[in-house]
Coordinates of C-alpha atoms in Angstrom, one line a residue:
M1 CA 37.4 41.8 26.9
T2 CA 35.7 44.8 25.6
V3 CA 32.7 44.7 24.1
N4 CA 31.2 46.7 21.6
R5 CA 28.2 48.9 21.2
R6 CA 25.7 47.7 19.2
F7 CA 23.6 50.8 17.1
Q8 CA 20.1 49.4 16.1
L9 CA 19.1 50.8 12.5
I10 CA 15.8 49.8 11.5
L11 CA 15.0 50.4 7.5
V12 CA 11.5 50.8 7.2
K13 CA 9.8 51.3 3.3
P14 CA 5.8 51.4 4.5
S15 CA 3.2 50.8 2.5
H16 CA -0.2 52.4 2.3
Y17 CA -4.1 52.4 3.5
D18 CA -6.7 50.3 0.6
D19 CA -10.0 52.0 0.8
D20 CA -10.9 49.7 3.6
G21 CA -8.4 51.5 5.8
Y22 CA -6.0 48.4 5.8
V23 CA -2.3 48.7 5.1
I24 CA -1.9 46.6 1.7
R25 CA 0.3 43.4 2.7
W26 CA 1.3 39.9 1.0
W27 CA 2.9 37.3 1.4
R28 CA 4.5 37.9 -1.5
A29 CA 4.8 40.9 -3.0
M30 CA 5.1 41.9 -6.4
I31 CA 8.0 44.7 -6.8
P32 CA 11.1 44.8 -4.4
S33 CA 12.0 48.2 -3.1
N34 CA 14.8 49.9 -4.6
S35 CA 15.1 52.8 -2.1
L36 CA 15.1 50.5 0.4
A37 CA 17.6 48.2 -1.4
A38 CA 19.7 51.6 -1.9
V39 CA 19.8 52.4 1.9
Y40 CA 20.7 49.3 2.8
G41 CA 23.9 49.1 0.7
I42 CA 24.9 52.9 1.8
A43 CA 24.2 51.9 5.8
A44 CA 25.8 48.4 5.2
D45 CA 29.3 50.6 3.7
C46 CA 28.7 52.9 6.6
A47 CA 29.0 50.2 9.5
E48 CA 31.9 48.5 7.0
R49 CA 34.1 51.6 7.8
R50 CA 32.7 52.3 11.2
V51 CA 31.5 55.8 11.0
L52 CA 30.3 55.8 14.7
G53 CA 34.0 54.0 16.3
A54 CA 35.8 51.4 16.2
D55 CA 34.0 50.3 19.4
V56 CA 30.7 50.3 17.7
D57 CA 28.7 47.4 15.4
F58 CA 25.8 47.5 13.6
E59 CA 22.9 46.0 13.4
I60 CA 20.9 46.9 10.5
E61 CA 16.7 45.7 10.2
A62 CA 15.2 46.0 6.6
I63 CA 11.5 46.2 6.4
D64 CA 9.3 46.3 3.0
E65 CA 5.6 46.6 4.3
T66 CA 4.6 45.3 1.5
N67 CA 5.3 42.1 2.8
T68 CA 6.3 42.2 6.2
R69 CA 4.3 43.3 9.0
V70 CA 5.8 46.3 11.4
D71 CA 5.8 45.2 14.8
V72 CA 6.5 48.7 16.3
A73 CA 6.3 47.3 19.9
G74 CA 8.5 45.1 19.4
I75 CA 10.8 47.6 17.0
I76 CA 10.6 49.8 20.7
G77 CA 11.6 47.1 23.2
R78 CA 14.7 46.3 20.5
I79 CA 16.1 49.2 21.0
R80 CA 15.2 49.9 24.1
Q81 CA 17.4 47.0 24.9
R82 CA 20.5 49.2 23.4
G83 CA 19.5 52.1 25.7
G84 CA 17.8 53.8 23.3
F85 CA 21.0 53.6 21.0
G86 CA 19.6 53.7 17.3
L87 CA 17.4 54.9 14.5
V88 CA 14.5 54.3 12.6
A89 CA 14.5 55.2 9.5
I90 CA 11.3 55.8 7.4
V91 CA 12.8 55.5 3.7
G92 CA 11.6 56.1 0.0
V93 CA 8.3 57.6 0.9
Q94 CA 5.8 58.7 -1.7
S95 CA 3.2 61.0 -1.4
N96 CA 0.6 58.1 -0.7
Q97 CA 2.9 56.4 1.8
Y98 CA 2.8 59.5 3.8
P99 CA 0.3 59.2 6.4
R100 CA 1.2 55.5 6.8
A101 CA 4.6 56.7 8.1
L102 CA 3.4 59.2 10.2
D103 CA 1.0 56.4 11.7
I104 CA 4.4 54.2 12.1
A105 CA 6.5 56.9 13.7
R106 CA 3.8 58.3 15.9
P107 CA 3.9 55.5 18.3
L108 CA 8.2 55.3 18.0
R109 CA 8.3 59.2 19.0
S110 CA 6.2 58.9 22.0
A111 CA 8.4 56.2 23.2
G112 CA 11.1 58.3 22.8
I113 CA 12.7 56.3 19.6
Q114 CA 14.6 58.5 17.1
V115 CA 12.8 58.6 13.7
A116 CA 14.3 60.1 10.0
I117 CA 12.0 60.3 7.1
G118 CA 13.1 60.4 3.6
G119 CA 11.9 59.9 -0.2
F120 CA 9.9 61.8 -3.2
H121 CA 7.2 63.5 -1.0
V122 CA 8.9 65.2 1.5
S123 CA 12.3 65.8 -0.8
G124 CA 10.0 67.0 -3.4
C125 CA 7.7 69.3 -1.7
L126 CA 10.7 71.3 -0.3
S127 CA 11.6 71.8 -3.9
M128 CA 8.5 73.0 -4.9
L129 CA 6.3 74.3 -2.5
D130 CA 6.7 76.7 0.5
G131 CA 8.5 73.9 2.9
H132 CA 5.6 74.4 5.3
A133 CA 2.9 72.6 2.7
V134 CA 1.4 69.0 2.6
E135 CA 1.8 68.3 6.0
L136 CA 5.4 68.4 6.3
D137 CA 5.4 70.5 9.9
V138 CA 3.4 67.7 11.3
C139 CA 7.1 66.3 11.0
R140 CA 8.2 69.2 12.6
E141 CA 5.8 68.6 15.6
M142 CA 6.4 64.7 16.1
G143 CA 10.3 65.6 16.2
I144 CA 11.0 63.7 13.3
A145 CA 14.1 64.5 11.1
I146 CA 13.3 65.4 7.4
F147 CA 16.0 63.8 5.1
A148 CA 15.9 65.5 2.0
G149 CA 17.7 64.2 -1.0
E150 CA 20.0 61.8 -1.7
A151 CA 22.2 59.4 1.2
E152 CA 24.9 58.3 -0.8
G153 CA 27.7 60.3 1.5
R154 CA 25.4 61.8 3.6
L155 CA 24.1 59.4 5.7
D156 CA 27.3 59.5 8.1
Q157 CA 26.0 62.4 9.5
V158 CA 22.6 61.2 10.2
L159 CA 23.8 58.3 12.2
R160 CA 26.9 60.2 13.9
D161 CA 23.8 62.5 15.0
A162 CA 21.6 59.8 16.0
A163 CA 24.2 58.0 17.8
A164 CA 25.0 61.3 20.2
G165 CA 21.4 61.8 20.5
E166 CA 21.0 64.9 18.5
L167 CA 19.5 64.2 15.1
A168 CA 18.9 68.1 13.2
P169 CA 15.2 68.5 12.1
L170 CA 16.2 68.4 8.6
Y171 CA 19.1 67.7 6.4
D172 CA 18.8 69.2 3.3
F173 CA 21.0 68.0 0.4
R174 CA 18.4 68.4 -2.3
T175 CA 21.0 71.1 -4.3
D176 CA 24.1 69.0 -3.4
L177 CA 22.9 65.6 -5.5
P178 CA 25.9 63.1 -5.3
A179 CA 27.8 61.7 -8.0
I180 CA 26.8 58.1 -7.5
E181 CA 30.1 55.8 -9.9
G182 CA 31.6 54.0 -7.3
T183 CA 29.5 54.7 -4.8
P184 CA 28.0 51.5 -2.5
V185 CA 25.5 49.6 -4.6
P186 CA 21.9 48.5 -3.7
F187 CA 21.4 45.5 -2.0
L188 CA 18.9 43.4 0.3
P189 CA 19.9 39.8 2.2
K190 CA 18.6 37.2 0.5
R191 CA 16.2 37.2 3.2
Y192 CA 14.6 39.9 2.5
V193 CA 14.4 39.8 -1.2
A194 CA 12.9 36.2 -0.6
R195 CA 9.7 38.2 0.3
T196 CA 9.0 39.4 -2.9
L197 CA 7.9 37.2 -6.1
G198 CA 10.4 35.6 -8.5
L199 CA 13.0 36.1 -6.2
S200 CA 13.9 39.5 -7.9
S201 CA 15.8 42.4 -6.6
S202 CA 16.2 45.9 -8.0
F203 CA 18.9 49.3 -8.8
D204 CA 19.1 52.6 -10.3
A205 CA 21.8 52.5 -13.1
G206 CA 21.4 56.2 -13.3
R207 CA 19.2 59.1 -11.9
G208 CA 17.7 62.4 -13.1
C209 CA 15.8 63.2 -16.2
P210 CA 16.3 65.6 -18.8
Y211 CA 12.7 66.1 -20.0
Q212 CA 10.3 68.3 -18.3
C213 CA 6.9 66.0 -18.2
S214 CA 4.3 68.0 -15.8
F215 CA 3.2 65.2 -14.1
C216 CA 6.7 63.9 -12.8
T217 CA 8.3 64.2 -9.6
I218 CA 11.7 62.8 -10.4
I219 CA 12.9 65.9 -12.0
N220 CA 12.6 68.0 -9.6
V221 CA 13.9 65.8 -6.9
Q222 CA 16.8 63.7 -8.9
G223 CA 17.3 66.9 -10.5
R224 CA 17.3 66.9 -15.2
K225 CA 21.1 66.2 -14.4
S226 CA 21.8 62.7 -15.6
R227 CA 23.9 60.9 -13.1
Y228 CA 25.6 57.4 -13.5
R229 CA 26.7 54.3 -12.3
S230 CA 29.9 52.9 -14.3
A231 CA 29.6 49.3 -15.7
D232 CA 32.2 48.5 -12.9
D233 CA 29.7 49.3 -10.4
V234 CA 26.9 47.5 -12.1
E235 CA 29.0 44.0 -12.7
E236 CA 30.0 44.4 -8.8
L237 CA 26.5 45.0 -7.9
V238 CA 25.3 41.5 -10.2
R239 CA 28.6 39.3 -8.7
L240 CA 27.1 40.5 -5.0
N241 CA 23.8 39.2 -5.7
W242 CA 24.8 36.1 -7.6
T243 CA 26.8 34.9 -4.7
H244 CA 23.4 34.9 -3.0
G245 CA 21.6 33.3 -5.8
I246 CA 19.7 36.4 -6.7
H247 CA 19.9 37.2 -10.5
K248 CA 16.7 38.9 -11.5
F249 CA 16.6 42.7 -11.9
F250 CA 14.4 46.0 -12.2
I251 CA 16.6 48.4 -13.3
T252 CA 14.9 51.4 -11.7
D253 CA 15.8 54.1 -13.7
D254 CA 13.3 56.3 -15.4
N255 CA 14.8 56.3 -18.6
F256 CA 17.1 53.5 -19.0
A257 CA 17.3 54.4 -22.9
R258 CA 19.3 58.3 -22.0
N259 CA 21.8 56.4 -19.5
R260 CA 24.9 57.8 -21.3
Q261 CA 26.4 54.5 -20.0
W262 CA 23.8 51.9 -21.5
E263 CA 26.1 50.3 -24.0
A264 CA 29.2 49.8 -21.6
I265 CA 26.9 48.5 -19.1
F266 CA 24.7 46.2 -21.9
D267 CA 28.4 45.0 -22.6
R268 CA 28.8 44.0 -19.4
L269 CA 26.1 42.4 -19.0
I270 CA 26.4 40.3 -21.5
E271 CA 29.9 39.2 -20.8
L272 CA 28.8 38.3 -17.7
R273 CA 25.4 36.2 -18.6
E274 CA 27.2 34.5 -22.0
G275 CA 30.8 34.7 -20.2
N276 CA 30.4 33.9 -17.1
S277 CA 27.0 32.1 -17.3
I278 CA 25.0 34.1 -14.8
P279 CA 21.3 33.5 -16.0
L280 CA 20.5 37.3 -15.9
G281 CA 16.8 38.3 -16.3
L282 CA 16.3 42.2 -16.4
M283 CA 13.2 44.5 -16.9
I284 CA 14.2 48.0 -17.9
Q285 CA 12.2 51.4 -18.5
V286 CA 12.5 53.2 -21.7
D287 CA 11.2 56.2 -24.1
T288 CA 9.3 55.8 -27.1
L289 CA 12.6 56.5 -28.9
C290 CA 15.0 54.1 -27.8
H291 CA 14.9 52.3 -31.6
K292 CA 16.3 55.0 -32.8
I293 CA 19.3 54.2 -30.9
P294 CA 21.7 51.7 -32.9
H295 CA 22.1 48.2 -31.6
F296 CA 20.2 49.3 -28.2
I297 CA 17.4 46.4 -28.0
E298 CA 19.7 44.2 -29.7
K299 CA 22.0 44.6 -26.9
A300 CA 19.7 45.0 -24.4
K301 CA 18.1 41.0 -25.6
R302 CA 21.4 39.8 -25.6
A303 CA 21.8 41.7 -21.8
G304 CA 19.1 39.2 -20.3
V305 CA 15.8 42.0 -20.9
T306 CA 13.1 40.2 -21.3
R307 CA 10.7 42.7 -20.2
V308 CA 10.2 46.2 -21.1
F309 CA 8.3 49.1 -19.5
I310 CA 7.8 52.3 -21.7
G311 CA 6.2 55.7 -21.0
L312 CA 3.4 55.4 -23.9
E313 CA 1.2 57.9 -21.7
N314 CA -1.4 58.2 -24.3
V315 CA -2.2 58.2 -28.3
N316 CA -3.3 61.5 -28.5
P317 CA -0.6 64.3 -29.1
D318 CA -3.2 66.8 -27.8
N319 CA -2.6 65.2 -24.6
L320 CA 0.9 64.2 -24.8
I321 CA 1.7 68.5 -25.7
A322 CA -0.4 69.4 -22.6
A323 CA 1.7 67.6 -20.7
K324 CA 4.9 68.8 -21.9
K325 CA 5.5 64.8 -23.2
R326 CA 7.1 66.1 -26.3
Q327 CA 9.3 63.3 -26.7
N328 CA 6.8 60.9 -27.4
K329 CA 5.7 60.6 -31.2
I330 CA 2.5 58.8 -32.2
T331 CA 4.4 58.2 -35.4
E332 CA 7.1 56.0 -34.1
Y333 CA 4.7 54.1 -31.3
R334 CA 4.5 50.5 -34.0
T335 CA 7.9 50.8 -34.7
M336 CA 9.3 51.0 -31.4
L337 CA 7.0 48.1 -30.4
L338 CA 7.6 46.0 -33.1
A339 CA 11.6 46.7 -32.6
W340 CA 11.2 44.9 -29.2
K341 CA 8.5 42.3 -30.7
A342 CA 11.2 41.2 -33.1
Q343 CA 13.8 40.5 -30.2
G344 CA 10.9 38.3 -28.4
I345 CA 10.7 40.7 -25.5
M346 CA 7.2 41.5 -23.7
T347 CA 6.4 44.7 -23.8
I348 CA 4.5 46.7 -20.9
A349 CA 3.1 50.4 -21.4
G350 CA 1.9 52.9 -18.9
Y351 CA -1.0 54.8 -20.4
I352 CA -2.7 57.8 -18.1
L353 CA -6.1 58.9 -17.9
G354 CA -7.1 62.1 -17.6
F355 CA -5.3 64.2 -19.6
P356 CA -7.4 67.7 -20.7
A357 CA -8.6 66.4 -23.6
D358 CA -9.9 62.8 -22.2
T359 CA -13.6 62.3 -22.3
P360 CA -14.9 58.6 -21.2
E361 CA -15.9 58.1 -24.9
T362 CA -12.1 58.9 -25.8
I363 CA -11.0 56.8 -23.6
R364 CA -12.8 54.3 -24.9
R365 CA -12.0 55.0 -28.6
D366 CA -8.4 55.0 -27.7
I367 CA -8.3 51.6 -26.1
E368 CA -9.7 50.2 -28.8
I369 CA -7.3 51.3 -31.3
I370 CA -4.6 50.2 -29.1
K371 CA -6.0 46.5 -28.9
K372 CA -6.0 46.7 -32.9
E373 CA -3.4 48.4 -34.3
L374 CA -0.6 48.2 -31.6
P375 CA 1.6 45.3 -31.1
L376 CA 1.5 45.7 -27.4
D377 CA 1.6 43.2 -24.6
I378 CA 0.7 44.2 -21.4
L379 CA -1.0 47.9 -20.8
E380 CA -1.4 49.5 -17.0
F381 CA -3.7 52.2 -16.7
F382 CA -3.0 55.3 -14.2
N383 CA -4.8 58.3 -13.3
L384 CA -3.7 61.8 -14.3
T385 CA -2.2 62.8 -10.2
P386 CA -0.9 66.1 -9.2
L387 CA 1.8 64.7 -7.0
P388 CA 3.3 66.8 -5.0
G389 CA 6.4 67.7 -5.8
S390 CA 5.5 67.7 -9.5
E391 CA 4.6 70.9 -11.5
D392 CA 1.2 70.1 -11.9
H393 CA 0.9 70.4 -8.3
Q394 CA 2.4 73.2 -8.3
I395 CA 0.3 74.9 -10.1
L396 CA -3.3 74.0 -8.8
W397 CA -1.7 74.4 -5.2
K398 CA -0.5 78.5 -6.1
S399 CA -3.5 78.6 -7.8
G400 CA -5.8 77.5 -4.7
V401 CA -7.3 75.0 -6.5
A402 CA -9.3 72.2 -4.5
M403 CA -7.3 69.1 -4.5
D404 CA -7.8 65.7 -2.4
R405 CA -6.9 66.4 1.2
D406 CA -6.1 62.9 1.8
L407 CA -2.5 62.1 0.9
N408 CA -3.4 58.7 0.8
N409 CA -5.0 58.6 -2.2
Y410 CA -2.5 60.1 -4.5
D411 CA -1.8 56.4 -5.8
L412 CA -2.5 57.0 -9.2
E413 CA -5.6 55.2 -8.8
H414 CA -7.8 57.6 -6.9
V415 CA -9.1 61.0 -8.7
C416 CA -7.5 63.7 -7.1
A417 CA -8.3 66.9 -8.7
A418 CA -11.6 68.2 -10.8
H419 CA -11.4 67.4 -14.6
Q420 CA -12.7 70.1 -17.1
K421 CA -14.8 67.4 -18.9
M422 CA -15.5 64.6 -16.8
S423 CA -17.0 64.5 -13.4
K424 CA -15.6 62.6 -10.7
V425 CA -17.5 59.8 -10.7
E426 CA -17.3 59.5 -14.6
W427 CA -13.5 59.7 -14.7
E428 CA -13.2 56.9 -11.4
A429 CA -15.9 55.0 -13.3
V430 CA -13.7 54.9 -16.6
Y431 CA -10.5 53.7 -14.5
R432 CA -12.0 51.0 -13.9
E433 CA -13.8 50.2 -17.5
A434 CA -10.3 50.8 -19.0
W435 CA -9.3 47.2 -17.5
A436 CA -12.2 45.8 -18.7
L437 CA -12.0 46.8 -21.8
Y438 CA -8.5 45.5 -22.5
Y439 CA -8.3 42.2 -20.4
T440 CA -10.8 41.0 -22.3
P441 CA -10.9 37.3 -23.0
E442 CA -11.0 37.8 -27.0
H443 CA -8.2 40.7 -26.8
M444 CA -6.1 38.1 -24.4
E445 CA -5.9 35.4 -26.4
T446 CA -5.1 37.6 -29.4
L447 CA -1.7 38.5 -27.1
L448 CA -0.8 34.9 -26.5
R449 CA -1.4 34.8 -30.4
R450 CA 1.0 37.4 -31.0
A451 CA 3.4 36.3 -28.3
A452 CA 3.7 32.7 -30.4
A453 CA 4.5 34.2 -33.7
T454 CA 7.0 36.6 -32.1
G455 CA 8.8 34.1 -30.1
Q456 CA 7.6 35.5 -26.7
S457 CA 7.6 33.4 -23.8
L458 CA 3.8 32.4 -23.3
G459 CA 4.1 31.0 -19.5
S460 CA 5.5 34.2 -18.6
L461 CA 3.0 36.5 -20.8
V462 CA 0.2 34.0 -18.9
K463 CA 1.7 34.9 -15.5
I464 CA 1.0 38.5 -15.8
L465 CA -1.9 38.4 -17.8
V466 CA -3.0 37.1 -14.7
R467 CA -1.9 39.4 -12.2
F468 CA -3.4 42.2 -14.7
S469 CA -6.7 41.4 -16.1
T470 CA -7.7 39.9 -11.9
T471 CA -5.9 42.5 -8.9
V472 CA -8.1 45.9 -9.9
R473 CA -11.3 43.5 -10.2
I474 CA -10.5 41.6 -7.3
E475 CA -8.5 43.3 -4.7
K476 CA -9.4 46.6 -5.4
V477 CA -5.5 47.8 -6.0
H478 CA -3.7 48.7 -8.9
P479 CA -1.5 45.7 -10.5
L480 CA 2.1 46.8 -9.1
Q481 CA 0.4 47.0 -5.4
D482 CA -0.3 43.2 -6.0
G483 CA 1.1 40.0 -4.5
I484 CA 0.4 36.8 -3.8
L485 CA -2.4 36.1 -0.4
R486 CA -3.0 39.1 0.5
L487 CA -2.6 39.9 4.4
K488 CA -4.2 41.5 7.0
H489 CA -4.5 42.6 10.4
P490 CA -7.1 44.4 13.1
S491 CA -4.4 46.5 14.0
E492 CA -3.1 47.9 11.3
R493 CA -6.3 49.6 10.2
R494 CA -6.0 53.2 10.0
P495 CA -6.0 54.9 13.5
S496 CA -9.4 57.1 12.0
L497 CA -11.3 54.3 11.2
P498 CA -12.3 52.3 14.4
R499 CA -10.7 49.3 14.9
A500 CA -12.7 46.0 13.5
N501 CA -14.7 43.2 15.7
P502 CA -11.8 40.1 15.6
W503 CA -14.7 38.0 15.7
T504 CA -16.3 39.2 12.7
F505 CA -12.8 40.3 11.0
W506 CA -11.4 36.8 11.0
P507 CA -14.3 34.9 9.4
R508 CA -14.3 37.6 7.1
F509 CA -11.5 37.5 6.0
V510 CA -10.7 34.1 5.3
W511 CA -14.0 33.8 3.4
E512 CA -12.5 36.6 1.4
T513 CA -9.1 35.4 0.6
I514 CA -10.8 31.9 -0.2
A515 CA -13.5 33.5 -3.0
K516 CA -10.3 35.5 -4.1
Q517 CA -8.1 32.9 -4.7
A518 CA -11.1 30.8 -6.3
M519 CA -11.5 33.9 -8.9
T520 CA -8.1 34.1 -9.8
L521 CA -7.3 30.5 -10.4
R522 CA -10.4 30.0 -12.7
T523 CA -8.7 32.9 -14.5
V524 CA -5.4 30.5 -14.3
V525 CA -7.2 27.7 -15.9
K526 CA -8.9 29.6 -18.8
L527 CA -5.3 31.4 -19.8
M528 CA -3.2 27.7 -19.3
L529 CA -5.7 25.7 -21.3
L530 CA -6.0 28.8 -24.0
M531 CA -2.1 28.6 -24.2
K532 CA -1.9 25.0 -24.2
A533 CA -4.0 25.0 -27.5
I534 CA -1.9 27.7 -29.1
Q535 CA 1.3 25.9 -28.7
R536 CA -0.7 22.6 -29.9
D537 CA -1.8 25.2 -32.5
P538 CA 0.9 24.2 -36.3
N539 CA -0.4 27.8 -37.7
A540 CA 0.5 29.4 -34.4
Q541 CA 4.0 31.0 -35.7
S542 CA 2.3 32.1 -38.8
Y543 CA -0.6 34.3 -36.7
M544 CA -1.1 38.2 -38.4
D545 CA -3.2 41.0 -37.8
Q546 CA -3.4 44.3 -38.3
A547 CA -0.9 45.5 -35.1
L548 CA 2.0 42.8 -36.6
T549 CA 1.8 44.5 -40.0
A550 CA 5.4 45.3 -40.9
V551 CA 5.1 49.5 -41.0
G552 CA 4.7 50.7 -43.9
E553 CA 2.6 47.4 -45.4
D554 CA -1.1 47.9 -46.1
G555 CA -1.8 51.9 -45.9
D556 CA -0.7 52.9 -42.4
D557 CA -2.5 55.9 -43.4
T558 CA -5.7 55.1 -42.8
L559 CA -4.5 53.4 -39.5
D560 CA -7.1 55.0 -36.7
L561 CA -4.4 55.8 -34.5
L562 CA -2.9 58.3 -36.9
T563 CA -6.6 59.9 -38.4
K564 CA -8.7 59.9 -35.7
T565 CA -7.8 62.8 -33.7
T566 CA -6.6 66.5 -35.0
G567 CA -3.2 66.1 -32.8
A568 CA -2.7 62.6 -34.7
R569 CA -3.5 64.2 -38.3
A570 CA -1.0 67.3 -37.2
A571 CA 1.6 64.8 -36.3
V572 CA 1.6 63.1 -39.2
A573 CA 1.5 66.2 -41.6
H574 CA 4.5 67.3 -39.4
T575 CA 6.4 63.8 -40.3
R576 CA 6.0 64.3 -43.5
K577 CA 7.3 67.5 -44.1
I578 CA 10.4 67.0 -42.2
A579 CA 10.6 63.9 -44.5
E580 CA 10.3 66.0 -47.4
L581 CA 12.7 68.6 -46.4
T582 CA 15.4 66.5 -45.5
G583 CA 15.0 64.5 -48.2
G584 CA 14.2 61.1 -46.2
I585 CA 11.6 58.7 -46.3
P586 CA 8.5 60.1 -44.5
R587 CA 8.0 56.5 -41.9
T588 CA 4.3 56.2 -40.2

């Protein structure tokens, strides 16, 4: 009997280092990696088609370092057992993960293991810079194969070259982006998904974005021409996951509202949910004008959307224009948010600090305006960062403007470039302060009362409030990098920093863990008690404040949102002028 050869394919999605130099890893991580799921699905299809020959089987392993320790010595041993017949593919690498990716690759290459690297950092740098900038030459010097572009229909070639021991230095498919309809769908076996909170997975229903936001890397990696999966593709994906008991998904499209297939996909998901009793729970990302699309929000509710992320970015139109975020209209913010509220769907918005007009004082003012006047649930803050692959970074790089040399800091939390009106110290301080300003005990009570009045799940909101109100303060990382029970190991410290003494490391780590869990538990208890009190309140459903007031009532013209900045006043005047010219009714 002939025994088939077995090709070892190990997919690694790296994490990055915290400020103390330790890999950020959790017992259960918050967000599943779509890059890992996408490449795993493509690799599984390659294995099924036997792209290495009828006599070659595959062993595919997926490692998401945010929830799984990368055992480099074990990987070397397993591939050596196969006579070197294998490949380590480091996938979905963002700029802040690039230093960690190199640290994982270095001992592998020293042991003669074949390594390839792909993701937004290498693709973005090749697209926007000179092909050598931002440490790309380190890959070449180490003999790491660089993969730029998307893997659908392209992974076969890489695997064949790896099987022959002849990886090319560069696989460049940036100018030949594939259609994704009918291609292998993103998928991870349940044993990997179980390491995330809520047993949830992710997929992209479309790629590319037509907008021109200067801080964004997506348009320079995935292109400005949108490509879509079909409703059949999405149904296949849902049914595949449902056979494994997985029914919660994060649809990672940067803007699902601009996916031309949105209605067909929602209709199919509605059919699966209402006709086939698959209890779908979805989170999507949309723009601030999604409410203008007929039936979009109503169908989102029926399809199982429980949370929606909105790229609010800022409430000052001058800042939005500076970032080429012209599609965001602050005169529509309240209308849009109230439309989601009417469906009982939780709203989560991203807010960027560090635009040209920002100062600590204006940031504090704008946060108070949002708290008072916008019916928004969760607000998460990011620092404006010149990410390699973005237009912002390209302009600074070509101009020779100094930027932080440590890519590990390009995580949207650290300050990486100078600001015209704020020092680095001031900017970093107001970033930390912003979280405390929004997530005050008083405002969290307001958020829960608004949720009770609009039919939202208070339990779900409490879970999110716990994470977003404590993570920056307790764990010193962004909530999107959060998880349950932080894990550390002395061997996972950045090589440039001294290795910790185990006799002091472990007692300190245990004590820190106990203290952090105690602080988190106190927040949980306080919010749970508050939730129970609101649920017992007979008047909870009649709660009303300025943010929940219908648009056009109680003098929207006097809202600070629309009057406190020159740009806001100009935006209102423009809206009124358009209404006059078109015979419409001005809506602010």
